[in-house]
mmCIF file of C-alpha atoms in Angstrom:
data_model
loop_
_atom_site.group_PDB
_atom_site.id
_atom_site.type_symbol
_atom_site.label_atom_id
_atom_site.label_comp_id
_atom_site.label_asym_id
_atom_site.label_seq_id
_atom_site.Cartn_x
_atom_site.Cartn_y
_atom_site.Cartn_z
ATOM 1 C CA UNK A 1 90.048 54.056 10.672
ATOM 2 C CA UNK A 2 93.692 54.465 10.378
ATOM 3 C CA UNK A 3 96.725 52.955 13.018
ATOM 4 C CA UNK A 4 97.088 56.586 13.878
ATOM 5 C CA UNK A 5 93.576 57.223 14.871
ATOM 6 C CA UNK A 6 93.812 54.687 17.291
ATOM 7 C CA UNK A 7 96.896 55.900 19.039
ATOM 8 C CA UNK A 8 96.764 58.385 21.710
ATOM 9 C CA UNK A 9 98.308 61.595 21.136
ATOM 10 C CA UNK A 10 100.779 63.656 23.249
ATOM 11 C CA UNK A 11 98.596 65.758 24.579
ATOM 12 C CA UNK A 12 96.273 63.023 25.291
ATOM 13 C CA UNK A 13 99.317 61.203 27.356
ATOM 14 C CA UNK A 14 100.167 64.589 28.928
ATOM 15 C CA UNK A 15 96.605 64.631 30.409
ATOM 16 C CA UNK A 16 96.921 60.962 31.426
ATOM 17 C CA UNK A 17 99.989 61.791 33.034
ATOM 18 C CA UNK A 18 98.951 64.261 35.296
ATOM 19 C CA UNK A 19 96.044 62.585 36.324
ATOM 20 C CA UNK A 20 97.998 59.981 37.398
ATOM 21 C CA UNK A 21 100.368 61.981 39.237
ATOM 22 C CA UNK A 22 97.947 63.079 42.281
ATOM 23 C CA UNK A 23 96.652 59.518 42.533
ATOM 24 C CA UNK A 24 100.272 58.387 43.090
ATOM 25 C CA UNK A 25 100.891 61.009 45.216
ATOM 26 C CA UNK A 26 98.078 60.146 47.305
ATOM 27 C CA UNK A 27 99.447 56.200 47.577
ATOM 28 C CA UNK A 28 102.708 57.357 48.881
ATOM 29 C CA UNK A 29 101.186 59.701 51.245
ATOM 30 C CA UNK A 30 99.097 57.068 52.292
ATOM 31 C CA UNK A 31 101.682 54.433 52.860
ATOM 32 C CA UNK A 32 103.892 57.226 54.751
ATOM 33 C CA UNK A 33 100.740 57.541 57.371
ATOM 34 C CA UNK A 34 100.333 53.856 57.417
ATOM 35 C CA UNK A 35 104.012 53.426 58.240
ATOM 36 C CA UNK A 36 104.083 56.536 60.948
ATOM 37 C CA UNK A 37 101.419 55.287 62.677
ATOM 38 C CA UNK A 38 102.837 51.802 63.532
ATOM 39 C CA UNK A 39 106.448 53.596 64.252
ATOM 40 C CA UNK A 40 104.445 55.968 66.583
ATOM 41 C CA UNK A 41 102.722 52.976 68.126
ATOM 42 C CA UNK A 42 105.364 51.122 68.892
ATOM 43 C CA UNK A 43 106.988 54.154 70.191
ATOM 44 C CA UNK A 44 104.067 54.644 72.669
ATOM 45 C CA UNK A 45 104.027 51.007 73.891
ATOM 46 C CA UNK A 46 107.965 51.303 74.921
ATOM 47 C CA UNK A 47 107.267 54.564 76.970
ATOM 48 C CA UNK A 48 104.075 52.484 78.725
ATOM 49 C CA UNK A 49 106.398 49.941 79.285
ATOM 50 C CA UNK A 50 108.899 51.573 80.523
ATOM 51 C CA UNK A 51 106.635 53.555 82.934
ATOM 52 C CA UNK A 52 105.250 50.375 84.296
ATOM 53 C CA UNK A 53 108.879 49.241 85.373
ATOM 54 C CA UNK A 54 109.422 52.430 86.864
ATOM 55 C CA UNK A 55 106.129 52.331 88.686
ATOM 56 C CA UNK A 56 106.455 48.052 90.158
ATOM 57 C CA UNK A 57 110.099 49.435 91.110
ATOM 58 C CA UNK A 58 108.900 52.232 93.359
ATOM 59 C CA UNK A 59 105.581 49.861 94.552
ATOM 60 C CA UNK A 60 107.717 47.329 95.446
ATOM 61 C CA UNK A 61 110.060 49.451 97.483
ATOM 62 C CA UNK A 62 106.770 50.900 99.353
ATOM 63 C CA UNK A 63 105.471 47.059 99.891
ATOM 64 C CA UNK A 64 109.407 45.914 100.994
ATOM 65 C CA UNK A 65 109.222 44.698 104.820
ATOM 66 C CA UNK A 66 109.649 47.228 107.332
ATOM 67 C CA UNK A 67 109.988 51.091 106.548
ATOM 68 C CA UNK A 68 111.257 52.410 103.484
ATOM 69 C CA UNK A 69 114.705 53.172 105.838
ATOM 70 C CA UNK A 70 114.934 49.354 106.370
ATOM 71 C CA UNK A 71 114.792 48.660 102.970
ATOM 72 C CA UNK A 72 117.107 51.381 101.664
ATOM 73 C CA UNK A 73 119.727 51.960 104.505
ATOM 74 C CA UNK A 74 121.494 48.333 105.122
ATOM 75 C CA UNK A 75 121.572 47.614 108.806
ATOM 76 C CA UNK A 76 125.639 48.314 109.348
ATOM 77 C CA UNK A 77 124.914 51.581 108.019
ATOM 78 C CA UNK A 78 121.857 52.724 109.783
ATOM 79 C CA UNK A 79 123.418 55.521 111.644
ATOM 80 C CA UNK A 80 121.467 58.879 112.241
ATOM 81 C CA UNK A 81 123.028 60.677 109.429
ATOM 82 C CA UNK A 82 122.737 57.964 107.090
ATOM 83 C CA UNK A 83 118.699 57.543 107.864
ATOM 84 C CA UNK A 84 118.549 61.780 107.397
ATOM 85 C CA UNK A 85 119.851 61.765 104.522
ATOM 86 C CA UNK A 86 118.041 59.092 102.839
ATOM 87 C CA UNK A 87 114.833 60.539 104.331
ATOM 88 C CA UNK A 88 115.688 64.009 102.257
ATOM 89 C CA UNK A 89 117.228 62.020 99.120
ATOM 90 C CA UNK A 90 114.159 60.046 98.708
ATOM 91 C CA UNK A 91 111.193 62.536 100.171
ATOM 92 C CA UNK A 92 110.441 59.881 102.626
ATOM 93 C CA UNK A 93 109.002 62.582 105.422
ATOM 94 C CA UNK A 94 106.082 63.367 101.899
ATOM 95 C CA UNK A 95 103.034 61.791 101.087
ATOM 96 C CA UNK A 96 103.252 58.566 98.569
ATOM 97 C CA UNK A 97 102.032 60.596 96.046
ATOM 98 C CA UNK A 98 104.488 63.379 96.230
ATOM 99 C CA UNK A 99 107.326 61.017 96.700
ATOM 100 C CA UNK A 100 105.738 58.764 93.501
ATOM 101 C CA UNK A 101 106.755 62.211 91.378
ATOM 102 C CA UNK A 102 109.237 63.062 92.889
ATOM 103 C CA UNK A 103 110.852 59.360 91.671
ATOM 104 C CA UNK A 104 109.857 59.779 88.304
ATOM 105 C CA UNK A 105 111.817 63.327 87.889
ATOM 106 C CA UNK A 106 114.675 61.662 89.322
ATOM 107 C CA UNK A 107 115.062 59.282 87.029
ATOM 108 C CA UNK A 108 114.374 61.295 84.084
ATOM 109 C CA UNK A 109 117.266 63.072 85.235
ATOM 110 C CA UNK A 110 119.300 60.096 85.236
ATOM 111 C CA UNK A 111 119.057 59.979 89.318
ATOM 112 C CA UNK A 112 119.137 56.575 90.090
ATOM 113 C CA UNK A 113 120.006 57.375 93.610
ATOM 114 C CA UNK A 114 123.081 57.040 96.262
ATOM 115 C CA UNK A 115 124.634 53.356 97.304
ATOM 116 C CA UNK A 116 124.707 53.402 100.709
ATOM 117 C CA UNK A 117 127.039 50.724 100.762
ATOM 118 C CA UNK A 118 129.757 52.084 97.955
ATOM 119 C CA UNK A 119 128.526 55.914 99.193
ATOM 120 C CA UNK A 120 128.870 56.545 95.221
ATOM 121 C CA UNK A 121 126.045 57.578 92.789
ATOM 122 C CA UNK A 122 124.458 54.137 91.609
ATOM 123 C CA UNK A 123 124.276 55.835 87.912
ATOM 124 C CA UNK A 124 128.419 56.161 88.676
ATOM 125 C CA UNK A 125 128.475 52.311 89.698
ATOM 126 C CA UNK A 126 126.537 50.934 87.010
ATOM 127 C CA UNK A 127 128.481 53.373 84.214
ATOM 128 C CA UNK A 128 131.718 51.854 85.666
ATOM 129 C CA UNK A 129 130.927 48.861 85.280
ATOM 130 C CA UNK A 130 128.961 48.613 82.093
ATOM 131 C CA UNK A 131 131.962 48.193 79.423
ATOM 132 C CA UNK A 132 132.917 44.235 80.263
ATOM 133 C CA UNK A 133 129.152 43.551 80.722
ATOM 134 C CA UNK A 134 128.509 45.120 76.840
ATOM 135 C CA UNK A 135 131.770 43.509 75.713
ATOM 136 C CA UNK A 136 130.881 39.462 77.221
ATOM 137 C CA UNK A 137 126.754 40.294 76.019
ATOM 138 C CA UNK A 138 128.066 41.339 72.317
ATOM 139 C CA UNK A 139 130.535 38.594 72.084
ATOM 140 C CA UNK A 140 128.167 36.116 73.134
ATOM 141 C CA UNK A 141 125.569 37.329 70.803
ATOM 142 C CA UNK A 142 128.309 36.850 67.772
ATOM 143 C CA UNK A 143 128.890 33.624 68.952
ATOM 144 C CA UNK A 144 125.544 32.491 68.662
ATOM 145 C CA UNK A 145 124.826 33.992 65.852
ATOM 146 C CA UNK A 146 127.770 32.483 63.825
ATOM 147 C CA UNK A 147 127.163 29.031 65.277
ATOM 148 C CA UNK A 148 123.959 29.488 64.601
ATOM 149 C CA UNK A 149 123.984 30.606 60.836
ATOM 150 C CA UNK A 150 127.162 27.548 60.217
ATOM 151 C CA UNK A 151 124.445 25.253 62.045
ATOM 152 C CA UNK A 152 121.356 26.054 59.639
ATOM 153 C CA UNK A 153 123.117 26.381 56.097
ATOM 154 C CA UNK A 154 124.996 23.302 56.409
ATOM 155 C CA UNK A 155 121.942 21.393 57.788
ATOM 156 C CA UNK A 156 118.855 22.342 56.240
ATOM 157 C CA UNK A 157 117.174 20.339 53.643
ATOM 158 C CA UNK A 158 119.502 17.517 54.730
ATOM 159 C CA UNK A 159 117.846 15.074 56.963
ATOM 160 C CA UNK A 160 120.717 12.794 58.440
ATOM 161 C CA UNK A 161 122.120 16.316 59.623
ATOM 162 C CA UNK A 162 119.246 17.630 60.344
ATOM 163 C CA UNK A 163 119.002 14.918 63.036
ATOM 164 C CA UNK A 164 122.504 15.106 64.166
ATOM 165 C CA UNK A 165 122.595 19.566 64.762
ATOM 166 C CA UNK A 166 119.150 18.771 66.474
ATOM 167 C CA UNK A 167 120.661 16.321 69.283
ATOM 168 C CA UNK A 168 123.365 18.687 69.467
ATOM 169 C CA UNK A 169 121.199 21.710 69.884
ATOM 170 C CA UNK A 170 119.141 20.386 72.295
ATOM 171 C CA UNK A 171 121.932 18.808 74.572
ATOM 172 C CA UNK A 172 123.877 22.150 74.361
ATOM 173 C CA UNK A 173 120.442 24.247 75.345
ATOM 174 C CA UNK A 174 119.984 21.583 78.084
ATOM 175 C CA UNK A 175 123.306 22.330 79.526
ATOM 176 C CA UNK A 176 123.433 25.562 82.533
ATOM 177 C CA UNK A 177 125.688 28.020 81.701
ATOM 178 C CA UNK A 178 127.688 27.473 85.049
ATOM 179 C CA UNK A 179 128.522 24.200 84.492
ATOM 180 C CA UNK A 180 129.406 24.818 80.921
ATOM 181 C CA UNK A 181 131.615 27.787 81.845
ATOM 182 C CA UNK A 182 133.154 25.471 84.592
ATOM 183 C CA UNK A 183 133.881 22.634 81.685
ATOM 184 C CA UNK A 184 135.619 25.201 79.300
ATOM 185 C CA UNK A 185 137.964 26.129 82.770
ATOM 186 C CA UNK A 186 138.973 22.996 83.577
ATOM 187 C CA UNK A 187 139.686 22.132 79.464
ATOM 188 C CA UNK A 188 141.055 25.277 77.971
ATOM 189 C CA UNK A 189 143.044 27.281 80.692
ATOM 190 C CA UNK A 190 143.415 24.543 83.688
ATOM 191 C CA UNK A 191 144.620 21.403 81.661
ATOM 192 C CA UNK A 192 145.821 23.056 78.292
ATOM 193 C CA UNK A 193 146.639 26.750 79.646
ATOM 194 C CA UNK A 194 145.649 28.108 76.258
ATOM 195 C CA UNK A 195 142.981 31.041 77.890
ATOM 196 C CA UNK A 196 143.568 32.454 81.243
ATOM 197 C CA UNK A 197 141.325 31.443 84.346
ATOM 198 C CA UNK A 198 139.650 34.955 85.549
ATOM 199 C CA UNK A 199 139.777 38.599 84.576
ATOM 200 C CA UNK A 200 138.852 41.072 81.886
ATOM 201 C CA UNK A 201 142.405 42.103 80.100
ATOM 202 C CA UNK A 202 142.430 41.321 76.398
ATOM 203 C CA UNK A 203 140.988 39.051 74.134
ATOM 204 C CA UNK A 204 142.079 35.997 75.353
ATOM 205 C CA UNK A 205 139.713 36.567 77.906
ATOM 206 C CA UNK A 206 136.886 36.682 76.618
ATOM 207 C CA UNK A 207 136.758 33.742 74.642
ATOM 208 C CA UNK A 208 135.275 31.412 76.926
ATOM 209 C CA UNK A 209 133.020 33.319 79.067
ATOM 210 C CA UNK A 210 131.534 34.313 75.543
ATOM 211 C CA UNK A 211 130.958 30.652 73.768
ATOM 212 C CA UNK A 212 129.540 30.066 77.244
ATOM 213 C CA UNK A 213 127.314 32.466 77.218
ATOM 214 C CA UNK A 214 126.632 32.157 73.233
ATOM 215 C CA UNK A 215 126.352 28.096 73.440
ATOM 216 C CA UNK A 216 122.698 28.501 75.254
ATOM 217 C CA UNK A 217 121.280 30.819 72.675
ATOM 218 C CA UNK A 218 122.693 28.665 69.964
ATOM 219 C CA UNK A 219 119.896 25.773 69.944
ATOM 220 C CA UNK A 220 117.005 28.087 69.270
ATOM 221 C CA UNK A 221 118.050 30.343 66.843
ATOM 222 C CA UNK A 222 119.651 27.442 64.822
ATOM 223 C CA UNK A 223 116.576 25.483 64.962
ATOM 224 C CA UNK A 224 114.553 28.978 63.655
ATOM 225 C CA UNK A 225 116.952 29.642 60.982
ATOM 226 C CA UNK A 226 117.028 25.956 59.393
ATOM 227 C CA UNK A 227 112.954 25.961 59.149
ATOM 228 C CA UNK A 228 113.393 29.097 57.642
ATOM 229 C CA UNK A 229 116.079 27.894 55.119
ATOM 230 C CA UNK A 230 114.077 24.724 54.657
ATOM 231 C CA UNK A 231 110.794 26.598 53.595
ATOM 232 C CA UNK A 232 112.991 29.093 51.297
ATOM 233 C CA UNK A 233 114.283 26.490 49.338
ATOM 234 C CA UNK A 234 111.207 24.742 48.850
ATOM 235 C CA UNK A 235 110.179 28.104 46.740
ATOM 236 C CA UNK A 236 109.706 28.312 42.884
ATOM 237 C CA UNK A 237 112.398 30.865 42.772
ATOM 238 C CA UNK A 238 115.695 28.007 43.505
ATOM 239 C CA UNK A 239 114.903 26.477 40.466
ATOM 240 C CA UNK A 240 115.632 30.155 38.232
ATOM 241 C CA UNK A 241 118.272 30.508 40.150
ATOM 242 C CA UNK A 242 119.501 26.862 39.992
ATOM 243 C CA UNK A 243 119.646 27.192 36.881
ATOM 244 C CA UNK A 244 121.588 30.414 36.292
ATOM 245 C CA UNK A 245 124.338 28.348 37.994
ATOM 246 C CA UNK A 246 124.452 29.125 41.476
ATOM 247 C CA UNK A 247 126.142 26.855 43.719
ATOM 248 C CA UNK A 248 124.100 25.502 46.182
ATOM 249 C CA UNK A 249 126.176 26.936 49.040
ATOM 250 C CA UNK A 250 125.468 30.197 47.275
ATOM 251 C CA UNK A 251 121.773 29.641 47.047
ATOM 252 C CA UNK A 252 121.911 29.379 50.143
ATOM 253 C CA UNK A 253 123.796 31.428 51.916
ATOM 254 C CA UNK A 254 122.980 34.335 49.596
ATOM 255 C CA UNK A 255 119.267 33.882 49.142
ATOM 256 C CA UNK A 256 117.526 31.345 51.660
ATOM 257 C CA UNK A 257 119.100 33.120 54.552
ATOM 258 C CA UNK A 258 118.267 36.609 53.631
ATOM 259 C CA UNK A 259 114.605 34.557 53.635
ATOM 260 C CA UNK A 260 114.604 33.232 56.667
ATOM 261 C CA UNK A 261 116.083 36.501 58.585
ATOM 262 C CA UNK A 262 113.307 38.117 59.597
ATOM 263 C CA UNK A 263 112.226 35.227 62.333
ATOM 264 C CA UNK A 264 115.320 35.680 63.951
ATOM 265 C CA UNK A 265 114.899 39.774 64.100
ATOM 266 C CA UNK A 266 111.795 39.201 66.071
ATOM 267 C CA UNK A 267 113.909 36.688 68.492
ATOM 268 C CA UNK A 268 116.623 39.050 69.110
ATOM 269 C CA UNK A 269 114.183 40.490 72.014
ATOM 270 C CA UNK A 270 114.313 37.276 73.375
ATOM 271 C CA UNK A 271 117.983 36.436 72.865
ATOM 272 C CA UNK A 272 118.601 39.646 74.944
ATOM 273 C CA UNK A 273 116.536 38.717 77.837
ATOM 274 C CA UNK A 274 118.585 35.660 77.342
ATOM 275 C CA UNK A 275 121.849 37.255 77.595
ATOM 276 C CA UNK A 276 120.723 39.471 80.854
ATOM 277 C CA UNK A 277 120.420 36.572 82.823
ATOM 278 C CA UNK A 278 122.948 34.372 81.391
ATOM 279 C CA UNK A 279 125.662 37.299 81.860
ATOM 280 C CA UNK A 280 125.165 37.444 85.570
ATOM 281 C CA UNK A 281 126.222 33.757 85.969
ATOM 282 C CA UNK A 282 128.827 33.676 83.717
ATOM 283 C CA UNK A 283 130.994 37.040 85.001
ATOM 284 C CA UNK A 284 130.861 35.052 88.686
ATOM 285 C CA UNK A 285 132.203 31.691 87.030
ATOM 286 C CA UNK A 286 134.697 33.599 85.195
ATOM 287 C CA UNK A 287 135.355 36.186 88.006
ATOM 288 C CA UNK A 288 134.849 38.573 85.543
ATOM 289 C CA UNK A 289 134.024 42.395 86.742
ATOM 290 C CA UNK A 290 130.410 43.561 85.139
ATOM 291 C CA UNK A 291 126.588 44.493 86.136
ATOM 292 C CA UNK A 292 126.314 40.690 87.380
ATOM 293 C CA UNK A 293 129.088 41.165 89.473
ATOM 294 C CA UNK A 294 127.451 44.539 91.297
ATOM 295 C CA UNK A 295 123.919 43.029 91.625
ATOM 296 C CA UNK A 296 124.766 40.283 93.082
ATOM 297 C CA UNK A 297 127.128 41.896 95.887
ATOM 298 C CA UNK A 298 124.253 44.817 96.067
ATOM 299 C CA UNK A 299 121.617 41.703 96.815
ATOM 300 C CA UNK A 300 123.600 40.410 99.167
ATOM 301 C CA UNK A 301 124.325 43.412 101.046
ATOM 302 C CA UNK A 302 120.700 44.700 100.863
ATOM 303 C CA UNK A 303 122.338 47.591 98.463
ATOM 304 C CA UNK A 304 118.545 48.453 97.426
ATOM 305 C CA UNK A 305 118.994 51.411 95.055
ATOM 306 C CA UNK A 306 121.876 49.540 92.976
ATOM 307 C CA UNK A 307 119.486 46.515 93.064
ATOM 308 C CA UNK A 308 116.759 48.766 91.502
ATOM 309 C CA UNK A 309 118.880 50.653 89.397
ATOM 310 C CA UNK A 310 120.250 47.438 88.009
ATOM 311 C CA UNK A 311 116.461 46.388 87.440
ATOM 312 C CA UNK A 312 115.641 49.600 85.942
ATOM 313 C CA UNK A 313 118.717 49.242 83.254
ATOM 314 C CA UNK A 314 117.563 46.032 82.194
ATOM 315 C CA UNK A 315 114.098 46.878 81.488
ATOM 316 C CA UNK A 316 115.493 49.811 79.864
ATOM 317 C CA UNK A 317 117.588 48.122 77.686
ATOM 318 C CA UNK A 318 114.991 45.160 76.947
ATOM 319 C CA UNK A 319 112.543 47.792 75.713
ATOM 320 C CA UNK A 320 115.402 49.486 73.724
ATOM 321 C CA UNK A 321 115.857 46.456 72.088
ATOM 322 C CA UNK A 322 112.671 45.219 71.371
ATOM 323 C CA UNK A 323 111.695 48.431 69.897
ATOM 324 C CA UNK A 324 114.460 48.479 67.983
ATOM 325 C CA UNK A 325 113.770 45.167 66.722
ATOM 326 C CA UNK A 326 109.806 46.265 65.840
ATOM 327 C CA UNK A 327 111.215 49.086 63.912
ATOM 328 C CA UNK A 328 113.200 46.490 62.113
ATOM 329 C CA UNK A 329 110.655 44.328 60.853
ATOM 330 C CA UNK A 330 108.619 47.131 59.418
ATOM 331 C CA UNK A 331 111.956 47.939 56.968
ATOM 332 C CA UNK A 332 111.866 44.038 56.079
ATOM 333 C CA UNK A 333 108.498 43.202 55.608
ATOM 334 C CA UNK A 334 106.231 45.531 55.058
ATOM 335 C CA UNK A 335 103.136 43.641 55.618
ATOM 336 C CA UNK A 336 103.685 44.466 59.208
ATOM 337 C CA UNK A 337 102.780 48.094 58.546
ATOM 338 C CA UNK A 338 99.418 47.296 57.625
ATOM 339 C CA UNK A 339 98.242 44.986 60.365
ATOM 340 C CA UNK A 340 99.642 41.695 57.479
ATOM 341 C CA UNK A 341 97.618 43.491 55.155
ATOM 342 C CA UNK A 342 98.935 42.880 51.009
#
């Protein structure tokens, strides 16, 4: 039998070919369902999650002491128009039921309802003073992620430093943010004048409200990132690439943190919850303007429907987030779209 025999012929590979060509076909389909279905359930628990919010919000304002007027109206302005028009606004004269749907369209409206106290829409309020609160959350989240990344790439794999980041970390997370933010005052702009005291106007001003709001995130994700880093270089591919000639610093900066990413994805949900309640305290030590600022003076002066449309925002945006952050694994590891399945 001859060399040529034995070698398939181009018809022969033609036929192989489009064999081949369904079966392929069907993988991709395949891995297209497998991938829309975890998108679309992910999707589904945000919307459940979302409606639960929604739901404690309006349960809680049934359950609030005294009559839904009490709770809504605050006692200086309890007059007889005031309690009429609260009693049309929110369906109050209806049964639960009817009032329960009548929220929900509402909000999916945007409706968040009227401040009794600021007689302005409470969407108006909280869209007026979103900008600094985004501004101080993103700036704090840079901060801790820079600090953060400087922390874990010069540290890992290096014991004596190892040691040293981790007593920082931890005495840094053990810190409040108040007393921090009160620190930085009294250092930067009341003894060396370098940052100004209070306000929103520029740059300058955000500096220190942001490292203190991004110095109590910093222990965490540093501590994530370095295990990460540490496990990544222990793999067989640093020695290939070792011995191309890659610095070390490049190793690791280009290759062992792209590795040890995808923890830190998954913690951004947390960081944000993190930054929610750390951004509260730190606009009233730096009298900056913001969400904190409003729900605080809307707490204290029984402003109910900013409280709960501050509430409602921040489980909104949580949700958002965490999605988002779902979503994002799938694109990095694609395990995740199978349940961990190879």
């Amino acid at each position: 039998m001859t060399s040529a025999t034995l070698l398939p012929s181009a018809g022969d590979a033609g036929a192989v070919a489009r064999e081949a060509a369904p079966a392929a076909s069907g993988v991709r389909g395949r891995a297209w369902a497998t991938t829309l279905a975890a998108v679309g359930r992910r999707l589904v628990g945000a919307v459940v999650v979302l409606w639960a919010s929604v739901t404690v919000a309006f349960v809680a304002l049934q359950l609030a002491p005294g009559s839904a007027i009490d709770a809504l109206v605050p006692p200086t302005q309890r007059t007889p128009e005031a309690v009429a028009a609260v009693t049309a606004e929110w369906g109050l004269d209806r049964p639960v039921v009817q009032q329960y749907v009548d929220y929900l369209t509402r909000l999916l409206h945007g409706d968040l309802g009227t401040s009794y106290q600021l007689h302005r829409p409470v969407t108006d309020v909280i869209v007026s003073e979103l900008g600094p609160t985004l501004q101080l959350a993103a700036a704090g989240l840079a901060v801790a992620l820079v600090l953060a990344v400087l922390l874990a790439v010069s540290t890992a794999g290096r014991p004596w430093a190892s040691r040293i980041a981790n007593g920082v970390e931890l005495t840094v997370v053990s810190v409040p943010e108040f007393w921090l933010g009160i620190v930085l005052l009294f250092v930067f702009s009341f003894s060396l004048g370098w940052f100004p005291v209070a306000g929103a106007n520029g740059l300058a001003s955000l500096v220190l409200p942001a490292t203190a709001l991004g110095l109590g995130l910093v222990g965490l994700v540093s501590q994530v990132l370095r295990e990460g880093v540490e496990r990544s270089l222990e793999q067989p591919y640093t020695l290939s690439v070792r011995a191309r000639g890659v610095s070390e610093t490049a190793l690791r900066v280009r290759h062992s943190l792209r590795h040890a990413s995808l923890p830190v994805v998954t913690l951004l949900g947390w960081l944000v919850g993190g930054l929610l309640g750390g951004v509260i305290i730190v606009e009233q030590v730096f009298g900056r303007p913001g969400i904190g600022v409003v729900a605080l003076q809307a707490a204290q002066g029984r402003d109910l429907p900013v409280v709960l449309g501050v509430a409602l925002l921040s489980a909104l945006v949580y949700v958002v987030v965490n999605t988002a952050v779902d979503l994002l694994a799938l694109v990095i590891d694609p395990r995740l779209r199978t349940g961990g399945r190879a």
